[in-house]
């Protein structure tokens, strides 16, 4: 990854951080789990970051985050 791509990823991560945090908190109802989910989501996103192939960063990040929640069994199921 080039330095420009790293800077671009940082900008995107900061731009969507509040949205991702709110979304994860709604899915888990746990601050501790939310923080873990955000960390894991951004780590996975960083490893898969190819800006020329991503057209909607918010949807892309949410997709990764939802996979993390499913894998970690963090989803809250409401009756």
PDB file of N, CA, C and O in Angstrom:
ATOM      1  N   UNK A   1       0.853  -1.171   0.000  1.00  0.00           N
ATOM      2  CA  UNK A   1       0.000   0.000   0.000  1.00  0.00           C
ATOM      3  C   UNK A   1       0.902   1.239   0.000  1.00  0.00           C
ATOM      4  O   UNK A   1       1.846   1.316   0.766  1.00  0.00           O
ATOM      5  N   UNK A   2       0.565   2.194  -0.835  1.00  0.00           N
ATOM      6  CA  UNK A   2       1.350   3.421  -0.918  1.00  0.00           C
ATOM      7  C   UNK A   2       0.990   4.372   0.227  1.00  0.00           C
ATOM      8  O   UNK A   2      -0.051   4.215   0.881  1.00  0.00           O
ATOM      9  N   UNK A   3       1.827   5.368   0.437  1.00  0.00           N
ATOM     10  CA  UNK A   3       1.538   6.362   1.478  1.00  0.00           C
ATOM     11  C   UNK A   3       0.250   7.121   1.171  1.00  0.00           C
ATOM     12  O   UNK A   3      -0.514   7.432   2.079  1.00  0.00           O
ATOM     13  N   UNK A   4       0.006   7.418  -0.098  1.00  0.00           N
ATOM     14  CA  UNK A   4      -1.238   8.100  -0.472  1.00  0.00           C
ATOM     15  C   UNK A   4      -2.449   7.245  -0.149  1.00  0.00           C
ATOM     16  O   UNK A   4      -3.473   7.754   0.314  1.00  0.00           O
ATOM     17  N   UNK A   5      -2.363   5.944  -0.414  1.00  0.00           N
ATOM     18  CA  UNK A   5      -3.472   5.046  -0.097  1.00  0.00           C
ATOM     19  C   UNK A   5      -3.671   4.955   1.412  1.00  0.00           C
ATOM     20  O   UNK A   5      -4.809   4.889   1.886  1.00  0.00           O
ATOM     21  N   UNK A   6      -2.589   4.946   2.163  1.00  0.00           N
ATOM     22  CA  UNK A   6      -2.713   4.910   3.624  1.00  0.00           C
ATOM     23  C   UNK A   6      -3.399   6.165   4.142  1.00  0.00           C
ATOM     24  O   UNK A   6      -4.284   6.079   5.003  1.00  0.00           O
ATOM     25  N   UNK A   7      -3.017   7.308   3.595  1.00  0.00           N
ATOM     26  CA  UNK A   7      -3.667   8.568   3.998  1.00  0.00           C
ATOM     27  C   UNK A   7      -5.141   8.555   3.608  1.00  0.00           C
ATOM     28  O   UNK A   7      -5.998   9.007   4.373  1.00  0.00           O
ATOM     29  N   UNK A   8      -5.428   8.048   2.420  1.00  0.00           N
ATOM     30  CA  UNK A   8      -6.817   7.976   1.966  1.00  0.00           C
ATOM     31  C   UNK A   8      -7.628   7.069   2.886  1.00  0.00           C
ATOM     32  O   UNK A   8      -8.753   7.398   3.265  1.00  0.00           O
ATOM     33  N   UNK A   9      -7.050   5.942   3.283  1.00  0.00           N
ATOM     34  CA  UNK A   9      -7.753   5.045   4.196  1.00  0.00           C
ATOM     35  C   UNK A   9      -7.997   5.725   5.540  1.00  0.00           C
ATOM     36  O   UNK A   9      -9.091   5.623   6.103  1.00  0.00           O
ATOM     37  N   UNK A  10      -6.999   6.404   6.065  1.00  0.00           N
ATOM     38  CA  UNK A  10      -7.174   7.116   7.332  1.00  0.00           C
ATOM     39  C   UNK A  10      -8.305   8.130   7.244  1.00  0.00           C
ATOM     40  O   UNK A  10      -9.124   8.236   8.168  1.00  0.00           O
ATOM     41  N   UNK A  11      -8.353   8.887   6.162  1.00  0.00           N
ATOM     42  CA  UNK A  11      -9.418   9.878   5.979  1.00  0.00           C
ATOM     43  C   UNK A  11     -10.786   9.213   5.943  1.00  0.00           C
ATOM     44  O   UNK A  11     -11.743   9.709   6.540  1.00  0.00           O
ATOM     45  N   UNK A  12     -10.890   8.108   5.245  1.00  0.00           N
ATOM     46  CA  UNK A  12     -12.164   7.387   5.154  1.00  0.00           C
ATOM     47  C   UNK A  12     -12.551   6.843   6.525  1.00  0.00           C
ATOM     48  O   UNK A  12     -13.710   6.955   6.946  1.00  0.00           O
ATOM     49  N   UNK A  13     -11.590   6.254   7.236  1.00  0.00           N
ATOM     50  CA  UNK A  13     -11.873   5.706   8.570  1.00  0.00           C
ATOM     51  C   UNK A  13     -12.388   6.793   9.506  1.00  0.00           C
ATOM     52  O   UNK A  13     -13.383   6.593  10.216  1.00  0.00           O
ATOM     53  N   UNK A  14     -11.736   7.957   9.507  1.00  0.00           N
ATOM     54  CA  UNK A  14     -12.190   9.058  10.360  1.00  0.00           C
ATOM     55  C   UNK A  14     -13.550   9.582   9.923  1.00  0.00           C
ATOM     56  O   UNK A  14     -14.395   9.918  10.750  1.00  0.00           O
ATOM     57  N   UNK A  15     -13.775   9.635   8.626  1.00  0.00           N
ATOM     58  CA  UNK A  15     -15.041  10.150   8.101  1.00  0.00           C
ATOM     59  C   UNK A  15     -16.225   9.287   8.536  1.00  0.00           C
ATOM     60  O   UNK A  15     -17.302   9.805   8.838  1.00  0.00           O
ATOM     61  N   UNK A  16     -16.048   7.975   8.588  1.00  0.00           N
ATOM     62  CA  UNK A  16     -17.160   7.071   8.889  1.00  0.00           C
ATOM     63  C   UNK A  16     -17.140   6.516  10.309  1.00  0.00           C
ATOM     64  O   UNK A  16     -18.004   5.706  10.664  1.00  0.00           O
ATOM     65  N   UNK A  17     -16.202   6.935  11.134  1.00  0.00           N
ATOM     66  CA  UNK A  17     -16.060   6.371  12.475  1.00  0.00           C
ATOM     67  C   UNK A  17     -17.322   6.519  13.320  1.00  0.00           C
ATOM     68  O   UNK A  17     -17.784   5.546  13.928  1.00  0.00           O
ATOM     69  N   UNK A  18     -17.905   7.699  13.377  1.00  0.00           N
ATOM     70  CA  UNK A  18     -19.117   7.902  14.190  1.00  0.00           C
ATOM     71  C   UNK A  18     -20.270   7.047  13.692  1.00  0.00           C
ATOM     72  O   UNK A  18     -20.997   6.444  14.487  1.00  0.00           O
ATOM     73  N   UNK A  19     -20.437   6.985  12.372  1.00  0.00           N
ATOM     74  CA  UNK A  19     -21.503   6.162  11.812  1.00  0.00           C
ATOM     75  C   UNK A  19     -21.285   4.693  12.165  1.00  0.00           C
ATOM     76  O   UNK A  19     -22.222   4.009  12.598  1.00  0.00           O
ATOM     77  N   UNK A  20     -20.074   4.193  11.981  1.00  0.00           N
ATOM     78  CA  UNK A  20     -19.784   2.787  12.282  1.00  0.00           C
ATOM     79  C   UNK A  20     -20.005   2.484  13.758  1.00  0.00           C
ATOM     80  O   UNK A  20     -20.575   1.447  14.106  1.00  0.00           O
ATOM     81  N   UNK A  21     -19.563   3.393  14.620  1.00  0.00           N
ATOM     82  CA  UNK A  21     -19.732   3.186  16.056  1.00  0.00           C
ATOM     83  C   UNK A  21     -21.219   3.093  16.415  1.00  0.00           C
ATOM     84  O   UNK A  21     -21.634   2.177  17.125  1.00  0.00           O
ATOM     85  N   UNK A  22     -22.005   4.018  15.907  1.00  0.00           N
ATOM     86  CA  UNK A  22     -23.450   4.008  16.195  1.00  0.00           C
ATOM     87  C   UNK A  22     -24.104   2.734  15.677  1.00  0.00           C
ATOM     88  O   UNK A  22     -24.923   2.128  16.368  1.00  0.00           O
ATOM     89  N   UNK A  23     -23.747   2.356  14.485  1.00  0.00           N
ATOM     90  CA  UNK A  23     -24.330   1.158  13.865  1.00  0.00           C
ATOM     91  C   UNK A  23     -23.951  -0.093  14.660  1.00  0.00           C
ATOM     92  O   UNK A  23     -24.801  -0.937  14.948  1.00  0.00           O
ATOM     93  N   UNK A  24     -22.683  -0.211  15.041  1.00  0.00           N
ATOM     94  CA  UNK A  24     -22.233  -1.371  15.812  1.00  0.00           C
ATOM     95  C   UNK A  24     -22.889  -1.408  17.183  1.00  0.00           C
ATOM     96  O   UNK A  24     -23.279  -2.475  17.661  1.00  0.00           O
ATOM     97  N   UNK A  25     -23.043  -0.254  17.806  1.00  0.00           N
ATOM     98  CA  UNK A  25     -23.673  -0.207  19.121  1.00  0.00           C
ATOM     99  C   UNK A  25     -25.137  -0.639  19.047  1.00  0.00           C
ATOM    100  O   UNK A  25     -25.635  -1.349  19.920  1.00  0.00           O
ATOM    101  N   UNK A  26     -25.816  -0.265  17.981  1.00  0.00           N
ATOM    102  CA  UNK A  26     -27.202  -0.703  17.793  1.00  0.00           C
ATOM    103  C   UNK A  26     -27.271  -2.214  17.601  1.00  0.00           C
ATOM    104  O   UNK A  26     -28.205  -2.868  18.052  1.00  0.00           O
ATOM    105  N   UNK A  27     -26.282  -2.776  16.917  1.00  0.00           N
ATOM    106  CA  UNK A  27     -26.302  -4.216  16.636  1.00  0.00           C
ATOM    107  C   UNK A  27     -25.941  -5.043  17.861  1.00  0.00           C
ATOM    108  O   UNK A  27     -26.373  -6.183  17.977  1.00  0.00           O
ATOM    109  N   UNK A  28     -25.150  -4.500  18.784  1.00  0.00           N
ATOM    110  CA  UNK A  28     -24.653  -5.298  19.907  1.00  0.00           C
ATOM    111  C   UNK A  28     -25.176  -4.875  21.267  1.00  0.00           C
ATOM    112  O   UNK A  28     -25.188  -5.682  22.180  1.00  0.00           O
ATOM    113  N   UNK A  29     -25.533  -3.613  21.429  1.00  0.00           N
ATOM    114  CA  UNK A  29     -25.946  -3.045  22.719  1.00  0.00           C
ATOM    115  C   UNK A  29     -24.853  -3.175  23.781  1.00  0.00           C
ATOM    116  O   UNK A  29     -25.139  -3.278  24.972  1.00  0.00           O
ATOM    117  N   UNK A  30     -23.583  -3.175  23.356  1.00  0.00           N
ATOM    118  CA  UNK A  30     -22.469  -3.295  24.287  1.00  0.00           C
ATOM    119  C   UNK A  30     -21.311  -2.412  23.817  1.00  0.00           C
ATOM    120  O   UNK A  30     -20.835  -2.574  22.694  1.00  0.00           O
ATOM    121  N   UNK A  31     -20.875  -1.515  24.670  1.00  0.00           N
ATOM    122  CA  UNK A  31     -19.764  -0.637  24.313  1.00  0.00           C
ATOM    123  C   UNK A  31     -18.487  -1.447  24.094  1.00  0.00           C
ATOM    124  O   UNK A  31     -17.741  -1.211  23.146  1.00  0.00           O
ATOM    125  N   UNK A  32     -18.239  -2.417  24.963  1.00  0.00           N
ATOM    126  CA  UNK A  32     -17.033  -3.247  24.842  1.00  0.00           C
ATOM    127  C   UNK A  32     -17.017  -4.004  23.511  1.00  0.00           C
ATOM    128  O   UNK A  32     -16.006  -4.021  22.804  1.00  0.00           O
ATOM    129  N   UNK A  33     -18.128  -4.626  23.163  1.00  0.00           N
ATOM    130  CA  UNK A  33     -18.210  -5.358  21.894  1.00  0.00           C
ATOM    131  C   UNK A  33     -18.112  -4.406  20.704  1.00  0.00           C
ATOM    132  O   UNK A  33     -17.484  -4.712  19.702  1.00  0.00           O
ATOM    133  N   UNK A  34     -18.724  -3.242  20.837  1.00  0.00           N
ATOM    134  CA  UNK A  34     -18.675  -2.248  19.770  1.00  0.00           C
ATOM    135  C   UNK A  34     -17.246  -1.833  19.489  1.00  0.00           C
ATOM    136  O   UNK A  34     -16.826  -1.753  18.335  1.00  0.00           O
ATOM    137  N   UNK A  35     -16.479  -1.573  20.534  1.00  0.00           N
ATOM    138  CA  UNK A  35     -15.090  -1.164  20.342  1.00  0.00           C
ATOM    139  C   UNK A  35     -14.273  -2.267  19.665  1.00  0.00           C
ATOM    140  O   UNK A  35     -13.454  -2.000  18.787  1.00  0.00           O
ATOM    141  N   UNK A  36     -14.517  -3.511  20.056  1.00  0.00           N
ATOM    142  CA  UNK A  36     -13.828  -4.635  19.417  1.00  0.00           C
ATOM    143  C   UNK A  36     -14.220  -4.734  17.942  1.00  0.00           C
ATOM    144  O   UNK A  36     -13.361  -4.951  17.083  1.00  0.00           O
ATOM    145  N   UNK A  37     -15.503  -4.582  17.673  1.00  0.00           N
ATOM    146  CA  UNK A  37     -15.995  -4.673  16.296  1.00  0.00           C
ATOM    147  C   UNK A  37     -15.373  -3.590  15.419  1.00  0.00           C
ATOM    148  O   UNK A  37     -14.950  -3.864  14.294  1.00  0.00           O
ATOM    149  N   UNK A  38     -15.318  -2.377  15.914  1.00  0.00           N
ATOM    150  CA  UNK A  38     -14.732  -1.274  15.138  1.00  0.00           C
ATOM    151  C   UNK A  38     -13.267  -1.564  14.852  1.00  0.00           C
ATOM    152  O   UNK A  38     -12.791  -1.398  13.725  1.00  0.00           O
ATOM    153  N   UNK A  39     -12.537  -2.003  15.860  1.00  0.00           N
ATOM    154  CA  UNK A  39     -11.121  -2.305  15.676  1.00  0.00           C
ATOM    155  C   UNK A  39     -10.934  -3.414  14.631  1.00  0.00           C
ATOM    156  O   UNK A  39     -10.105  -3.292  13.731  1.00  0.00           O
ATOM    157  N   UNK A  40     -11.686  -4.474  14.743  1.00  0.00           N
ATOM    158  CA  UNK A  40     -11.564  -5.592  13.805  1.00  0.00           C
ATOM    159  C   UNK A  40     -12.013  -5.187  12.397  1.00  0.00           C
ATOM    160  O   UNK A  40     -11.395  -5.568  11.405  1.00  0.00           O
ATOM    161  N   UNK A  41     -13.063  -4.398  12.317  1.00  0.00           N
ATOM    162  CA  UNK A  41     -13.558  -3.930  11.016  1.00  0.00           C
ATOM    163  C   UNK A  41     -12.500  -3.104  10.303  1.00  0.00           C
ATOM    164  O   UNK A  41     -12.225  -3.323   9.121  1.00  0.00           O
ATOM    165  N   UNK A  42     -11.910  -2.164  11.012  1.00  0.00           N
ATOM    166  CA  UNK A  42     -10.912  -1.305  10.375  1.00  0.00           C
ATOM    167  C   UNK A  42      -9.645  -2.074  10.018  1.00  0.00           C
ATOM    168  O   UNK A  42      -9.027  -1.798   8.985  1.00  0.00           O
ATOM    169  N   UNK A  43      -9.279  -3.056  10.820  1.00  0.00           N
ATOM    170  CA  UNK A  43      -8.112  -3.883  10.483  1.00  0.00           C
ATOM    171  C   UNK A  43      -8.366  -4.671   9.200  1.00  0.00           C
ATOM    172  O   UNK A  43      -7.518  -4.729   8.304  1.00  0.00           O
ATOM    173  N   UNK A  44      -9.543  -5.268   9.108  1.00  0.00           N
ATOM    174  CA  UNK A  44      -9.881  -6.029   7.889  1.00  0.00           C
ATOM    175  C   UNK A  44     -10.000  -5.106   6.680  1.00  0.00           C
ATOM    176  O   UNK A  44      -9.550  -5.447   5.587  1.00  0.00           O
ATOM    177  N   UNK A  45     -10.616  -3.958   6.883  1.00  0.00           N
ATOM    178  CA  UNK A  45     -10.777  -3.008   5.783  1.00  0.00           C
ATOM    179  C   UNK A  45      -9.417  -2.527   5.287  1.00  0.00           C
ATOM    180  O   UNK A  45      -9.195  -2.412   4.078  1.00  0.00           O
ATOM    181  N   UNK A  46      -8.508  -2.264   6.203  1.00  0.00           N
ATOM    182  CA  UNK A  46      -7.171  -1.815   5.832  1.00  0.00           C
ATOM    183  C   UNK A  46      -6.483  -2.859   4.957  1.00  0.00           C
ATOM    184  O   UNK A  46      -5.862  -2.538   3.942  1.00  0.00           O
ATOM    185  N   UNK A  47      -6.614  -4.118   5.335  1.00  0.00           N
ATOM    186  CA  UNK A  47      -5.980  -5.199   4.577  1.00  0.00           C
ATOM    187  C   UNK A  47      -6.601  -5.414   3.200  1.00  0.00           C
ATOM    188  O   UNK A  47      -5.948  -5.931   2.303  1.00  0.00           O
ATOM    189  N   UNK A  48      -7.861  -5.036   3.031  1.00  0.00           N
ATOM    190  CA  UNK A  48      -8.573  -5.238   1.767  1.00  0.00           C
ATOM    191  C   UNK A  48      -8.727  -3.948   0.966  1.00  0.00           C
ATOM    192  O   UNK A  48      -9.412  -3.943  -0.052  1.00  0.00           O
ATOM    193  N   UNK A  49      -8.112  -2.873   1.406  1.00  0.00           N
ATOM    194  CA  UNK A  49      -8.353  -1.560   0.820  1.00  0.00           C
ATOM    195  C   UNK A  49      -7.771  -1.453  -0.584  1.00  0.00           C
ATOM    196  O   UNK A  49      -6.571  -1.529  -0.788  1.00  0.00           O
ATOM    197  N   UNK A  50      -8.658  -1.310  -1.549  1.00  0.00           N
ATOM    198  CA  UNK A  50      -8.295  -1.045  -2.951  1.00  0.00           C
ATOM    199  C   UNK A  50      -9.232   0.052  -3.432  1.00  0.00           C
ATOM    200  O   UNK A  50     -10.322  -0.226  -3.937  1.00  0.00           O
ATOM    201  N   UNK A  51      -8.826   1.314  -3.267  1.00  0.00           N
ATOM    202  CA  UNK A  51      -9.733   2.436  -3.523  1.00  0.00           C
ATOM    203  C   UNK A  51     -10.321   2.468  -4.926  1.00  0.00           C
ATOM    204  O   UNK A  51     -11.448   2.923  -5.115  1.00  0.00           O
ATOM    205  N   UNK A  52      -9.596   1.958  -5.896  1.00  0.00           N
ATOM    206  CA  UNK A  52     -10.110   1.990  -7.262  1.00  0.00           C
ATOM    207  C   UNK A  52     -11.273   1.022  -7.470  1.00  0.00           C
ATOM    208  O   UNK A  52     -12.033   1.151  -8.425  1.00  0.00           O
ATOM    209  N   UNK A  53     -11.461   0.079  -6.557  1.00  0.00           N
ATOM    210  CA  UNK A  53     -12.535  -0.899  -6.690  1.00  0.00           C
ATOM    211  C   UNK A  53     -13.737  -0.600  -5.793  1.00  0.00           C
ATOM    212  O   UNK A  53     -14.764  -1.266  -5.889  1.00  0.00           O
ATOM    213  N   UNK A  54     -13.612   0.372  -4.891  1.00  0.00           N
ATOM    214  CA  UNK A  54     -14.675   0.663  -3.928  1.00  0.00           C
ATOM    215  C   UNK A  54     -15.401   1.931  -4.364  1.00  0.00           C
ATOM    216  O   UNK A  54     -14.782   2.976  -4.521  1.00  0.00           O
ATOM    217  N   UNK A  55     -16.726   1.812  -4.523  1.00  0.00           N
ATOM    218  CA  UNK A  55     -17.510   2.956  -4.985  1.00  0.00           C
ATOM    219  C   UNK A  55     -18.347   3.576  -3.872  1.00  0.00           C
ATOM    220  O   UNK A  55     -18.730   4.729  -3.954  1.00  0.00           O
ATOM    221  N   UNK A  56     -18.640   2.798  -2.836  1.00  0.00           N
ATOM    222  CA  UNK A  56     -19.449   3.283  -1.719  1.00  0.00           C
ATOM    223  C   UNK A  56     -18.776   2.819  -0.428  1.00  0.00           C
ATOM    224  O   UNK A  56     -18.974   1.688   0.010  1.00  0.00           O
ATOM    225  N   UNK A  57     -17.963   3.692   0.138  1.00  0.00           N
ATOM    226  CA  UNK A  57     -17.176   3.311   1.318  1.00  0.00           C
ATOM    227  C   UNK A  57     -18.042   2.943   2.512  1.00  0.00           C
ATOM    228  O   UNK A  57     -17.732   2.015   3.242  1.00  0.00           O
ATOM    229  N   UNK A  58     -19.129   3.653   2.709  1.00  0.00           N
ATOM    230  CA  UNK A  58     -19.987   3.358   3.853  1.00  0.00           C
ATOM    231  C   UNK A  58     -20.553   1.947   3.758  1.00  0.00           C
ATOM    232  O   UNK A  58     -20.473   1.177   4.711  1.00  0.00           O
ATOM    233  N   UNK A  59     -21.094   1.586   2.615  1.00  0.00           N
ATOM    234  CA  UNK A  59     -21.646   0.236   2.444  1.00  0.00           C
ATOM    235  C   UNK A  59     -20.561  -0.828   2.566  1.00  0.00           C
ATOM    236  O   UNK A  59     -20.782  -1.890   3.146  1.00  0.00           O
ATOM    237  N   UNK A  60     -19.397  -0.533   2.022  1.00  0.00           N
ATOM    238  CA  UNK A  60     -18.278  -1.465   2.082  1.00  0.00           C
ATOM    239  C   UNK A  60     -17.866  -1.716   3.533  1.00  0.00           C
ATOM    240  O   UNK A  60     -17.705  -2.871   3.951  1.00  0.00           O
ATOM    241  N   UNK A  61     -17.742  -0.657   4.313  1.00  0.00           N
ATOM    242  CA  UNK A  61     -17.358  -0.797   5.717  1.00  0.00           C
ATOM    243  C   UNK A  61     -18.436  -1.502   6.540  1.00  0.00           C
ATOM    244  O   UNK A  61     -18.131  -2.336   7.388  1.00  0.00           O
ATOM    245  N   UNK A  62     -19.686  -1.166   6.286  1.00  0.00           N
ATOM    246  CA  UNK A  62     -20.783  -1.821   7.011  1.00  0.00           C
ATOM    247  C   UNK A  62     -20.817  -3.315   6.677  1.00  0.00           C
ATOM    248  O   UNK A  62     -21.047  -4.150   7.556  1.00  0.00           O
ATOM    249  N   UNK A  63     -20.575  -3.660   5.426  1.00  0.00           N
ATOM    250  CA  UNK A  63     -20.534  -5.080   5.041  1.00  0.00           C
ATOM    251  C   UNK A  63     -19.459  -5.835   5.802  1.00  0.00           C
ATOM    252  O   UNK A  63     -19.688  -6.944   6.298  1.00  0.00           O
ATOM    253  N   UNK A  64     -18.297  -5.237   5.913  1.00  0.00           N
ATOM    254  CA  UNK A  64     -17.211  -5.862   6.675  1.00  0.00           C
ATOM    255  C   UNK A  64     -17.607  -5.972   8.139  1.00  0.00           C
ATOM    256  O   UNK A  64     -17.425  -7.015   8.776  1.00  0.00           O
ATOM    257  N   UNK A  65     -18.177  -4.903   8.681  1.00  0.00           N
ATOM    258  CA  UNK A  65     -18.564  -4.888  10.083  1.00  0.00           C
ATOM    259  C   UNK A  65     -19.617  -5.958  10.383  1.00  0.00           C
ATOM    260  O   UNK A  65     -19.547  -6.637  11.403  1.00  0.00           O
ATOM    261  N   UNK A  66     -20.572  -6.120   9.506  1.00  0.00           N
ATOM    262  CA  UNK A  66     -21.609  -7.125   9.737  1.00  0.00           C
ATOM    263  C   UNK A  66     -21.018  -8.536   9.710  1.00  0.00           C
ATOM    264  O   UNK A  66     -21.424  -9.398  10.486  1.00  0.00           O
ATOM    265  N   UNK A  67     -20.043  -8.772   8.843  1.00  0.00           N
ATOM    266  CA  UNK A  67     -19.371 -10.081   8.822  1.00  0.00           C
ATOM    267  C   UNK A  67     -18.613 -10.321  10.118  1.00  0.00           C
ATOM    268  O   UNK A  67     -18.592 -11.438  10.636  1.00  0.00           O
ATOM    269  N   UNK A  68     -18.000  -9.279  10.665  1.00  0.00           N
ATOM    270  CA  UNK A  68     -17.307  -9.400  11.946  1.00  0.00           C
ATOM    271  C   UNK A  68     -18.311  -9.760  13.039  1.00  0.00           C
ATOM    272  O   UNK A  68     -18.061 -10.659  13.844  1.00  0.00           O
ATOM    273  N   UNK A  69     -19.443  -9.097  13.055  1.00  0.00           N
ATOM    274  CA  UNK A  69     -20.474  -9.362  14.076  1.00  0.00           C
ATOM    275  C   UNK A  69     -20.983 -10.791  13.984  1.00  0.00           C
ATOM    276  O   UNK A  69     -21.167 -11.456  15.007  1.00  0.00           O
ATOM    277  N   UNK A  70     -21.195 -11.261  12.777  1.00  0.00           N
ATOM    278  CA  UNK A  70     -21.694 -12.625  12.597  1.00  0.00           C
ATOM    279  C   UNK A  70     -20.636 -13.633  13.047  1.00  0.00           C
ATOM    280  O   UNK A  70     -20.935 -14.570  13.780  1.00  0.00           O
ATOM    281  N   UNK A  71     -19.389 -13.403  12.629  1.00  0.00           N
ATOM    282  CA  UNK A  71     -18.301 -14.323  12.995  1.00  0.00           C
ATOM    283  C   UNK A  71     -18.104 -14.370  14.505  1.00  0.00           C
ATOM    284  O   UNK A  71     -17.896 -15.430  15.083  1.00  0.00           O
ATOM    285  N   UNK A  72     -18.168 -13.225  15.146  1.00  0.00           N
ATOM    286  CA  UNK A  72     -17.943 -13.135  16.593  1.00  0.00           C
ATOM    287  C   UNK A  72     -19.217 -13.411  17.395  1.00  0.00           C
ATOM    288  O   UNK A  72     -19.184 -13.375  18.623  1.00  0.00           O
ATOM    289  N   UNK A  73     -20.326 -13.633  16.704  1.00  0.00           N
ATOM    290  CA  UNK A  73     -21.629 -13.879  17.338  1.00  0.00           C
ATOM    291  C   UNK A  73     -22.013 -12.732  18.281  1.00  0.00           C
ATOM    292  O   UNK A  73     -22.431 -12.936  19.407  1.00  0.00           O
ATOM    293  N   UNK A  74     -21.867 -11.512  17.770  1.00  0.00           N
ATOM    294  CA  UNK A  74     -22.127 -10.308  18.553  1.00  0.00           C
ATOM    295  C   UNK A  74     -23.502  -9.693  18.302  1.00  0.00           C
ATOM    296  O   UNK A  74     -23.811  -8.679  18.882  1.00  0.00           O
ATOM    297  N   UNK A  75     -24.267 -10.252  17.438  1.00  0.00           N
ATOM    298  CA  UNK A  75     -25.557  -9.631  17.126  1.00  0.00           C
ATOM    299  C   UNK A  75     -26.543  -9.837  18.262  1.00  0.00           C
ATOM    300  O   UNK A  75     -26.608 -10.909  18.867  1.00  0.00           O
ATOM    301  N   UNK A  76     -27.317  -8.822  18.556  1.00  0.00           N
ATOM    302  CA  UNK A  76     -28.375  -8.907  19.558  1.00  0.00           C
ATOM    303  C   UNK A  76     -29.650  -9.340  18.839  1.00  0.00           C
ATOM    304  O   UNK A  76     -30.057  -8.724  17.868  1.00  0.00           O
ATOM    305  N   UNK A  77     -30.234 -10.399  19.319  1.00  0.00           N
ATOM    306  CA  UNK A  77     -31.487 -10.865  18.735  1.00  0.00           C
ATOM    307  C   UNK A  77     -32.609 -10.451  19.671  1.00  0.00           C
ATOM    308  O   UNK A  77     -32.662 -10.874  20.816  1.00  0.00           O
ATOM    309  N   UNK A  78     -33.467  -9.596  19.153  1.00  0.00           N
ATOM    310  CA  UNK A  78     -34.590  -9.123  19.967  1.00  0.00           C
ATOM    311  C   UNK A  78     -35.814  -9.981  19.704  1.00  0.00           C
ATOM    312  O   UNK A  78     -36.115 -10.304  18.560  1.00  0.00           O
ATOM    313  N   UNK A  79     -36.500 -10.336  20.756  1.00  0.00           N
ATOM    314  CA  UNK A  79     -37.695 -11.176  20.621  1.00  0.00           C
ATOM    315  C   UNK A  79     -38.908 -10.330  20.361  1.00  0.00           C
ATOM    316  O   UNK A  79     -38.997  -9.200  20.662  1.00  0.00           O
TER     317      UNK A  79
END
